[in-house]
Amino acid sequence: MSKFPVIFSISVTMTSAISMLGTPSEIYRYGLQPVVTNLGLPIGIVLAAYVFIPVYFQCGVSTVYEAGVAFFKYKNNNYRTVFFGMCRKSTYEELRRTESNINVIHFQT
């Protein structure tokens, strides 16, 4: 397969109809902050293409999931389950706490 179908496929995947419809309202409501936030996206793509993907290729895996499975293949499943459960719970708790703080600030103003 040539480069152009892959490039167009990635572009279409990253740019959805919801983002096209929602971007003007985000800019109207929050100013240029969403635009500035999206400036880091090309930097992340280049970083992934030149730093992370060659490392995965040398390890013989194609995704982060495969690398994680290879790393934990010989470990005890109970430890893995507890570790990822704790990470997920702490992340969820932090997101809920942040969301409730944002709601309180929003209703106070």
PDB file of C-alpha atoms in Angstrom, residues 13-88:
ATOM      1  CA  THR A  13      -9.441   9.012  11.937  1.00  0.00           C
ATOM      2  CA  MET A  14      -8.036  11.919  13.925  1.00  0.00           C
ATOM      3  CA  THR A  15     -10.487  14.469  12.520  1.00  0.00           C
ATOM      4  CA  SER A  16     -14.067  13.468  13.210  1.00  0.00           C
ATOM      5  CA  ALA A  17     -17.309  15.223  12.351  1.00  0.00           C
ATOM      6  CA  ILE A  18     -17.923  15.990  16.016  1.00  0.00           C
ATOM      7  CA  SER A  19     -14.600  17.803  16.295  1.00  0.00           C
ATOM      8  CA  MET A  20     -15.377  19.787  13.150  1.00  0.00           C
ATOM      9  CA  LEU A  21     -18.733  20.868  14.555  1.00  0.00           C
ATOM     10  CA  GLY A  22     -17.509  21.398  18.105  1.00  0.00           C
ATOM     11  CA  THR A  23     -14.328  23.380  17.465  1.00  0.00           C
ATOM     12  CA  PRO A  24     -16.026  26.717  16.634  1.00  0.00           C
ATOM     13  CA  SER A  25     -18.160  26.543  19.773  1.00  0.00           C
ATOM     14  CA  GLU A  26     -15.123  25.642  21.896  1.00  0.00           C
ATOM     15  CA  ILE A  27     -13.217  28.632  20.520  1.00  0.00           C
ATOM     16  CA  TYR A  28     -16.209  30.910  21.079  1.00  0.00           C
ATOM     17  CA  ARG A  29     -16.580  29.769  24.670  1.00  0.00           C
ATOM     18  CA  TYR A  30     -12.958  29.295  25.776  1.00  0.00           C
ATOM     19  CA  GLY A  31     -10.973  31.501  23.396  1.00  0.00           C
ATOM     20  CA  LEU A  32      -7.890  30.163  21.653  1.00  0.00           C
ATOM     21  CA  GLN A  33      -6.983  27.685  24.387  1.00  0.00           C
ATOM     22  CA  PRO A  34      -8.278  24.631  22.411  1.00  0.00           C
ATOM     23  CA  VAL A  35      -6.243  25.719  19.382  1.00  0.00           C
ATOM     24  CA  VAL A  36      -3.073  26.125  21.448  1.00  0.00           C
ATOM     25  CA  THR A  37      -3.719  22.733  23.034  1.00  0.00           C
ATOM     26  CA  ASN A  38      -3.914  21.112  19.593  1.00  0.00           C
ATOM     27  CA  LEU A  39      -0.539  22.543  18.572  1.00  0.00           C
ATOM     28  CA  GLY A  40       1.128  19.756  20.551  1.00  0.00           C
ATOM     29  CA  LEU A  41      -0.504  17.045  18.432  1.00  0.00           C
ATOM     30  CA  PRO A  42       1.977  17.213  15.511  1.00  0.00           C
ATOM     31  CA  ILE A  43       4.867  17.236  17.979  1.00  0.00           C
ATOM     32  CA  GLY A  44       3.500  14.080  19.598  1.00  0.00           C
ATOM     33  CA  ILE A  45       3.046  12.358  16.245  1.00  0.00           C
ATOM     34  CA  VAL A  46       6.620  13.141  15.173  1.00  0.00           C
ATOM     35  CA  LEU A  47       7.935  12.038  18.567  1.00  0.00           C
ATOM     36  CA  ALA A  48       6.062   8.749  18.301  1.00  0.00           C
ATOM     37  CA  ALA A  49       7.222   8.167  14.723  1.00  0.00           C
ATOM     38  CA  TYR A  50      10.908   8.738  15.370  1.00  0.00           C
ATOM     39  CA  VAL A  51      11.369   7.693  19.007  1.00  0.00           C
ATOM     40  CA  PHE A  52       8.791   5.132  20.141  1.00  0.00           C
ATOM     41  CA  ILE A  53       7.930   3.175  16.993  1.00  0.00           C
ATOM     42  CA  PRO A  54      11.573   2.170  16.242  1.00  0.00           C
ATOM     43  CA  VAL A  55      11.908   0.881  19.810  1.00  0.00           C
ATOM     44  CA  TYR A  56       8.748  -1.215  19.430  1.00  0.00           C
ATOM     45  CA  PHE A  57      10.002  -2.488  16.073  1.00  0.00           C
ATOM     46  CA  GLN A  58      13.330  -3.580  17.582  1.00  0.00           C
ATOM     47  CA  CYS A  59      11.463  -5.371  20.387  1.00  0.00           C
ATOM     48  CA  GLY A  60       9.390  -7.269  17.835  1.00  0.00           C
ATOM     49  CA  VAL A  61       6.037  -5.811  18.888  1.00  0.00           C
ATOM     50  CA  SER A  62       3.718  -3.478  17.029  1.00  0.00           C
ATOM     51  CA  THR A  63       1.583  -2.012  19.818  1.00  0.00           C
ATOM     52  CA  VAL A  64       1.957  -0.915  23.416  1.00  0.00           C
ATOM     53  CA  TYR A  65      -0.490  -3.660  24.388  1.00  0.00           C
ATOM     54  CA  GLU A  66       1.777  -6.350  22.922  1.00  0.00           C
ATOM     55  CA  ALA A  67       4.756  -4.882  24.789  1.00  0.00           C
ATOM     56  CA  GLY A  68       2.795  -4.976  28.049  1.00  0.00           C
ATOM     57  CA  VAL A  69       1.740  -8.572  27.470  1.00  0.00           C
ATOM     58  CA  ALA A  70       5.342  -9.547  26.730  1.00  0.00           C
ATOM     59  CA  PHE A  71       6.530  -7.782  29.884  1.00  0.00           C
ATOM     60  CA  PHE A  72       3.950  -9.358  32.167  1.00  0.00           C
ATOM     61  CA  LYS A  73       3.984 -12.801  30.547  1.00  0.00           C
ATOM     62  CA  TYR A  74       6.111 -14.328  33.273  1.00  0.00           C
ATOM     63  CA  LYS A  75       4.729 -12.308  36.178  1.00  0.00           C
ATOM     64  CA  ASN A  76       2.002 -13.375  38.551  1.00  0.00           C
ATOM     65  CA  ASN A  77      -1.448 -12.444  37.273  1.00  0.00           C
ATOM     66  CA  ASN A  78      -2.684 -11.522  40.742  1.00  0.00           C
ATOM     67  CA  TYR A  79      -0.072  -8.792  41.124  1.00  0.00           C
ATOM     68  CA  ARG A  80      -0.881  -7.434  37.681  1.00  0.00           C
ATOM     69  CA  THR A  81      -4.603  -7.359  38.396  1.00  0.00           C
ATOM     70  CA  VAL A  82      -4.162  -5.545  41.696  1.00  0.00           C
ATOM     71  CA  PHE A  83      -1.688  -3.048  40.204  1.00  0.00           C
ATOM     72  CA  PHE A  84      -3.841  -2.097  37.221  1.00  0.00           C
ATOM     73  CA  GLY A  85      -6.973  -2.029  39.366  1.00  0.00           C
ATOM     74  CA  MET A  86      -5.332   0.400  41.775  1.00  0.00           C
ATOM     75  CA  CYS A  87      -4.097   2.583  38.905  1.00  0.00           C
ATOM     76  CA  ARG A  88      -7.534   2.662  37.321  1.00  0.00           C
TER      77      ARG A  88
END
